[in-house]
Amino acid sequence: MATQKQPVRASVAAFVGTMVEWYDFYIYGTAAALVLGQLFFPGGSPFERTLAAFGTFAVGFFARPLGGIVFGRMGDKFGRKKSLVITLSLMGVSTICVGLLPTYSSIGIAAPVMLIGLRLLQGLAVGGEWGGAVLMASEHAPSEKQNFFASFAQLGSPAGLILSILSFRLVSSMDNDAFLSYGWRLPFLASIVMLAIGIFIRTGVNESPEFEEMKEKKQLSDRPVFEAWTKAWPLILLALAANALGISGGYFTNTFMITYAVQYLSMNKALVLECIFYVAIIQFLTQPIGAWIASKISPFRFLVISSGISILLPYPMFILVGTKVFSLMVLGIGMTMVGLCTFYAVIAGYTASVFPARFRYVGISLAYQLGGATFGGLTPLLGTVLAQRYIGQWWPMAVFFSIIAAISMFSVVWLQALHRRREAGEASAVFAAR
């Protein structure tokens, strides 16, 4: 008999779990923008050190597709819950180890090598986490509310960002020597508390009812990765591209803009972090609103509207950020965030709905994590290169953002058309069989 649905508990567990995962992921991105280049990659110009630090940040993204394959296969074959507990534990332990890692001045080249290794483990963990959290929330929900409940997994991202910024706001106010010595480590070490809370909540949720039903009927896939690629590779590729705005746009505003404001606009890092903090609050408050609106007007229509608006938003954002006035910076980045974060809230449940349950974990994980490797990991790097190449000009970076939003919009349209054709074909096959 299938397990009882727990829509509220599953959505809370998805939220808390992804919050812990993204807190760990974001503190690395913040540290990469502020301090890791100086401590682990000494020598060279500030630009070269920052580029090296963002290179290790990108490494985590490149490991995420492998995590999606490994833990997606585990989730489709042995259960969503088991996979999620393992990924959360792996993320927490690797993050704590970053906080304990000696720097280049202590152990030389071994320091950046070990940093890259731990970053790979973080990437593997996040690669398996996201898809399982989305599925646990959506598969426990009533059929007409699956997209809305799936958005709670997405809400963990801004919550983790808020916590990461709060932690770095506390330590960045320290004396610079103390911050470089041990202050930057404290946000990483604090992860041990969040890890314990996350595992406690997550273990209290039943396995996905859809998975248990397939298990009872002996409909589980023996080779979910192979089946996903051979039967649904167009869906995977289109879902990958559709996620571009939510992934790349987020790291553009939350990670690259820190470097842009500090290094190229010569702004105080504490002030910039405070700006991003308020933007994260805007994101946290508007994501559920976006998911609710999408449930009223249809997810597809909402995704097209939000991505279309996002094509236009980076231009006023850079103009307002260029004023260096705090309130105008919050307004500029905040309104851009509203466009992309409401898209981000809805895209998870939407892409999950187009994949069959037999290989759904693998399918959405591959799409999202390959998108993360393609768009997310390279965004801070490309943004930094553009900022250095066109010093004093913001329009190339704005065009870059617009291209990302356009890719998502057209991919959603194409994905919808393909999904409808597949549904029509399946319905015709059932009718013919009858």
Coordinates of N, CA, C and O in Angstrom, one line a residue, residues 3-94:
T3 N 2.4 4.9 0.7 CA 2.4 5.7 2.0 C 1.5 6.9 1.9 O 1.1 7.3 0.9
Q4 N 1.1 7.3 3.1 CA 0.2 8.5 3.2 C 0.9 9.7 2.8 O 2.1 10.0 3.1
K5 N 0.2 10.6 2.1 CA 0.7 11.8 1.7 C 0.9 12.8 2.8 O 0.0 12.9 3.7
Q6 N 2.0 13.5 2.8 CA 2.2 14.5 3.9 C 2.6 15.9 3.2 O 3.8 16.2 3.2
P7 N 1.7 16.5 2.5 CA 2.1 17.7 1.7 C 2.7 18.8 2.5 O 3.8 19.3 2.0
V8 N 2.2 19.1 3.7 CA 2.8 20.2 4.4 C 4.2 19.8 5.0 O 5.2 20.6 4.9
R9 N 4.3 18.6 5.6 CA 5.5 18.2 6.2 C 6.6 18.0 5.1 O 7.8 18.4 5.3
A10 N 6.2 17.5 4.0 CA 7.2 17.2 2.9 C 7.7 18.6 2.3 O 8.9 18.7 2.0
S11 N 6.8 19.5 2.2 CA 7.2 20.8 1.7 C 8.1 21.6 2.7 O 9.1 22.2 2.3
V12 N 7.8 21.4 4.0 CA 8.7 22.0 5.0 C 10.1 21.4 5.0 O 11.1 22.0 5.1
A13 N 10.1 20.0 4.9 CA 11.3 19.3 4.8 C 12.1 19.7 3.6 O 13.4 19.8 3.6
A14 N 11.4 19.9 2.5 CA 12.1 20.3 1.2 C 12.7 21.7 1.4 O 13.8 21.9 1.0
F15 N 11.9 22.6 2.0 CA 12.4 23.9 2.2 C 13.6 23.9 3.2 O 14.7 24.5 2.8
V16 N 13.6 23.3 4.3 CA 14.7 23.3 5.3 C 15.9 22.6 4.7 O 17.0 23.1 4.8
G17 N 15.7 21.5 4.0 CA 16.8 20.8 3.4 C 17.6 21.6 2.4 O 18.8 21.7 2.4
T18 N 16.8 22.2 1.5 CA 17.4 23.0 0.4 C 18.0 24.3 1.0 O 19.0 24.8 0.5
M19 N 17.4 24.8 2.1 CA 18.0 26.0 2.8 C 19.4 25.7 3.3 O 20.3 26.5 3.1
V20 N 19.5 24.5 3.9 CA 20.9 24.1 4.4 C 21.8 23.9 3.3 O 23.0 24.4 3.3
E21 N 21.4 23.2 2.2 CA 22.3 23.0 1.1 C 22.7 24.3 0.5 O 23.9 24.5 0.2
W22 N 21.8 25.2 0.2 CA 22.1 26.4 -0.4 C 22.9 27.4 0.5 O 23.7 28.2 0.0
Y23 N 22.6 27.3 1.8 CA 23.5 28.1 2.7 C 24.9 27.7 2.5 O 25.8 28.6 2.4
D24 N 25.2 26.4 2.5 CA 26.5 25.9 2.4 C 27.1 26.3 1.0 O 28.3 26.7 0.9
F25 N 26.3 26.3 0.0 CA 26.8 26.6 -1.3 C 27.0 28.1 -1.5 O 28.0 28.6 -2.1
Y26 N 26.1 28.9 -0.9 CA 26.3 30.4 -1.0 C 27.4 31.0 -0.2 O 28.1 31.9 -0.6
I27 N 27.7 30.4 1.0 CA 28.8 30.9 1.8 C 30.1 30.7 1.0 O 31.1 31.5 1.1
Y28 N 30.2 29.6 0.2 CA 31.4 29.4 -0.6 C 31.5 30.5 -1.6 O 32.6 31.1 -1.9
G29 N 30.4 30.8 -2.3 CA 30.4 31.9 -3.3 C 30.7 33.2 -2.8 O 31.5 34.0 -3.4
T30 N 30.2 33.5 -1.6 CA 30.5 34.8 -0.9 C 32.0 34.9 -0.5 O 32.7 35.9 -0.7
A31 N 32.5 33.8 0.0 CA 33.9 33.7 0.4 C 34.8 33.8 -0.8 O 35.9 34.4 -0.8
A32 N 34.4 33.2 -1.9 CA 35.2 33.3 -3.2 C 35.3 34.7 -3.6 O 36.3 35.2 -4.1
A33 N 34.2 35.5 -3.5 CA 34.2 36.9 -3.9 C 35.0 37.8 -3.0 O 35.5 38.8 -3.4
L34 N 35.1 37.4 -1.7 CA 35.7 38.3 -0.7 C 37.1 37.9 -0.3 O 38.0 38.7 0.0
V35 N 37.4 36.6 -0.1 CA 38.6 36.2 0.6 C 39.4 35.0 0.1 O 40.6 34.9 0.3
L36 N 38.7 34.0 -0.5 CA 39.4 32.8 -0.9 C 40.6 33.0 -1.9 O 41.6 32.3 -1.8
G37 N 40.4 33.9 -2.8 CA 41.5 34.2 -3.7 C 42.8 34.6 -3.0 O 43.9 34.2 -3.4
Q38 N 42.6 35.5 -2.0 CA 43.8 36.0 -1.3 C 44.5 34.9 -0.4 O 45.7 34.9 -0.3
L39 N 43.7 34.0 0.1 CA 44.2 33.0 1.1 C 44.7 31.7 0.4 O 45.6 31.1 0.9
F40 N 44.0 31.4 -0.7 CA 44.4 30.1 -1.3 C 45.1 30.2 -2.7 O 45.6 29.3 -3.2
F41 N 45.1 31.4 -3.2 CA 45.7 31.7 -4.5 C 46.5 33.0 -4.5 O 46.2 33.9 -5.2
P42 N 47.5 33.0 -3.6 CA 48.3 34.3 -3.5 C 49.2 34.5 -4.8 O 49.4 33.6 -5.6
G43 N 49.6 35.8 -4.9 CA 50.3 36.1 -6.1 C 49.4 36.6 -7.2 O 48.2 36.2 -7.3
G44 N 49.9 37.4 -8.1 CA 49.1 37.9 -9.2 C 48.3 39.1 -8.8 O 48.3 39.6 -7.6
S45 N 47.5 39.6 -9.7 CA 46.7 40.8 -9.5 C 45.4 40.4 -8.8 O 45.0 39.2 -8.7
P46 N 44.7 41.4 -8.2 CA 43.4 41.1 -7.6 C 42.4 40.4 -8.6 O 41.6 39.5 -8.2
F47 N 42.5 40.8 -9.8 CA 41.6 40.2 -10.8 C 42.0 38.7 -11.0 O 41.1 37.9 -11.1
E48 N 43.2 38.4 -11.1 CA 43.6 37.0 -11.3 C 43.3 36.1 -10.1 O 42.9 35.0 -10.2
R49 N 43.5 36.7 -8.9 CA 43.1 35.9 -7.7 C 41.6 35.7 -7.6 O 41.2 34.6 -7.2
T50 N 40.8 36.7 -7.9 CA 39.4 36.5 -7.9 C 38.9 35.5 -9.0 O 38.0 34.7 -8.7
L51 N 39.6 35.6 -10.1 CA 39.2 34.6 -11.2 C 39.6 33.2 -10.8 O 38.8 32.3 -11.1
A52 N 40.7 33.0 -10.1 CA 41.0 31.7 -9.6 C 40.0 31.2 -8.5 O 39.6 30.0 -8.6
A53 N 39.6 32.1 -7.7 CA 38.6 31.7 -6.6 C 37.3 31.3 -7.3 O 36.6 30.4 -6.9
F54 N 36.9 32.1 -8.3 CA 35.6 31.8 -9.0 C 35.8 30.6 -9.8 O 34.8 29.9 -10.1
G55 N 37.0 30.2 -10.2 CA 37.2 29.0 -10.9 C 36.9 27.8 -10.0 O 36.3 26.8 -10.5
T56 N 37.3 27.8 -8.7 CA 36.9 26.8 -7.8 C 35.4 26.8 -7.5 O 34.8 25.7 -7.3
F57 N 34.8 27.9 -7.6 CA 33.4 28.0 -7.4 C 32.7 27.3 -8.6 O 31.7 26.6 -8.4
A58 N 33.2 27.5 -9.8 CA 32.7 26.8 -11.0 C 32.9 25.3 -11.0 O 32.1 24.6 -11.5
V59 N 34.0 24.8 -10.3 CA 34.2 23.4 -10.2 C 33.0 22.7 -9.6 O 32.6 21.6 -10.0
G60 N 32.4 23.3 -8.6 CA 31.3 22.7 -7.9 C 30.1 22.5 -8.9 O 29.4 21.5 -8.8
F61 N 29.9 23.5 -9.8 CA 28.9 23.3 -10.8 C 29.2 22.2 -11.7 O 28.2 21.5 -12.2
F62 N 30.4 22.0 -12.1 CA 30.7 21.0 -13.1 C 30.6 19.6 -12.4 O 30.4 18.6 -13.2
A63 N 30.6 19.5 -11.1 CA 30.4 18.2 -10.4 C 28.9 17.9 -10.2 O 28.5 16.8 -10.0
R64 N 28.1 18.9 -10.3 CA 26.7 18.7 -10.1 C 26.0 17.8 -11.0 O 25.1 17.0 -10.6
P65 N 26.3 17.8 -12.3 CA 25.6 16.8 -13.2 C 25.9 15.3 -12.8 O 25.0 14.5 -12.8
L66 N 27.2 15.1 -12.3 CA 27.5 13.7 -11.8 C 26.7 13.4 -10.6 O 26.2 12.3 -10.4
G67 N 26.5 14.4 -9.7 CA 25.7 14.2 -8.5 C 24.3 13.9 -8.9 O 23.6 13.1 -8.3
G68 N 23.8 14.6 -9.9 CA 22.4 14.4 -10.4 C 22.3 12.9 -10.9 O 21.2 12.3 -10.7
I69 N 23.3 12.4 -11.6 CA 23.2 11.1 -12.2 C 23.3 10.0 -11.0 O 22.4 9.1 -10.9
V70 N 24.3 10.2 -10.1 CA 24.5 9.2 -9.0 C 23.3 9.2 -8.1 O 22.7 8.1 -7.8
F71 N 22.9 10.3 -7.6 CA 21.8 10.3 -6.6 C 20.4 10.3 -7.3 O 19.5 9.9 -6.6
G72 N 20.3 10.8 -8.5 CA 19.1 10.6 -9.2 C 18.8 9.1 -9.5 O 17.6 8.7 -9.3
R73 N 19.8 8.4 -9.9 CA 19.6 6.9 -10.1 C 19.2 6.3 -8.7 O 18.3 5.4 -8.7
M74 N 19.9 6.7 -7.6 CA 19.5 6.2 -6.3 C 18.1 6.5 -6.0 O 17.3 5.6 -5.4
G75 N 17.7 7.7 -6.3 CA 16.3 8.1 -5.9 C 15.2 7.5 -6.7 O 14.2 7.2 -6.2
D76 N 15.5 7.2 -8.0 CA 14.5 6.5 -8.8 C 14.5 5.0 -8.6 O 13.5 4.4 -8.8
K77 N 15.6 4.5 -8.1 CA 15.7 3.0 -7.9 C 15.4 2.6 -6.5 O 14.8 1.5 -6.2
F78 N 15.9 3.3 -5.5 CA 15.8 2.9 -4.1 C 15.0 3.8 -3.2 O 14.8 3.5 -2.1
G79 N 14.6 5.0 -3.7 CA 13.8 5.9 -2.9 C 14.3 7.3 -2.8 O 15.5 7.5 -2.7
R80 N 13.4 8.3 -2.9 CA 13.8 9.7 -2.8 C 14.4 10.0 -1.5 O 15.4 10.8 -1.4
K81 N 13.8 9.5 -0.4 CA 14.2 9.9 1.0 C 15.6 9.5 1.3 O 16.4 10.2 1.8
K82 N 16.0 8.3 0.9 CA 17.4 7.8 1.2 C 18.4 8.7 0.5 O 19.4 9.1 1.1
S83 N 18.1 9.0 -0.7 CA 19.0 9.8 -1.5 C 19.2 11.2 -0.9 O 20.3 11.8 -0.8
L84 N 18.1 11.8 -0.4 CA 18.1 13.1 0.2 C 18.9 13.2 1.5 O 19.6 14.2 1.8
V85 N 18.7 12.2 2.3 CA 19.5 12.2 3.6 C 21.0 12.1 3.3 O 21.8 12.8 4.0
I86 N 21.4 11.3 2.4 CA 22.8 11.2 2.0 C 23.4 12.5 1.5 O 24.5 12.9 1.9
T87 N 22.7 13.1 0.6 CA 23.2 14.3 0.0 C 23.3 15.4 1.0 O 24.3 16.2 1.0
L88 N 22.3 15.5 1.9 CA 22.4 16.6 2.9 C 23.6 16.3 3.8 O 24.3 17.3 4.2
S89 N 23.9 15.1 4.2 CA 25.0 14.8 5.1 C 26.3 15.1 4.4 O 27.2 15.6 5.0
L90 N 26.4 14.7 3.1 CA 27.6 15.0 2.3 C 27.9 16.5 2.2 O 29.1 16.9 2.4
M91 N 26.9 17.2 2.0 CA 27.1 18.7 1.8 C 27.5 19.3 3.2 O 28.5 20.1 3.2
G92 N 26.9 18.9 4.2 CA 27.3 19.5 5.5 C 28.7 19.1 6.0 O 29.5 20.0 6.4
V93 N 29.1 17.9 5.8 CA 30.5 17.5 6.2 C 31.5 18.2 5.3 O 32.5 18.7 5.9
S94 N 31.3 18.3 4.0 CA 32.3 18.9 3.2 C 32.4 20.4 3.5 O 33.5 21.0 3.4

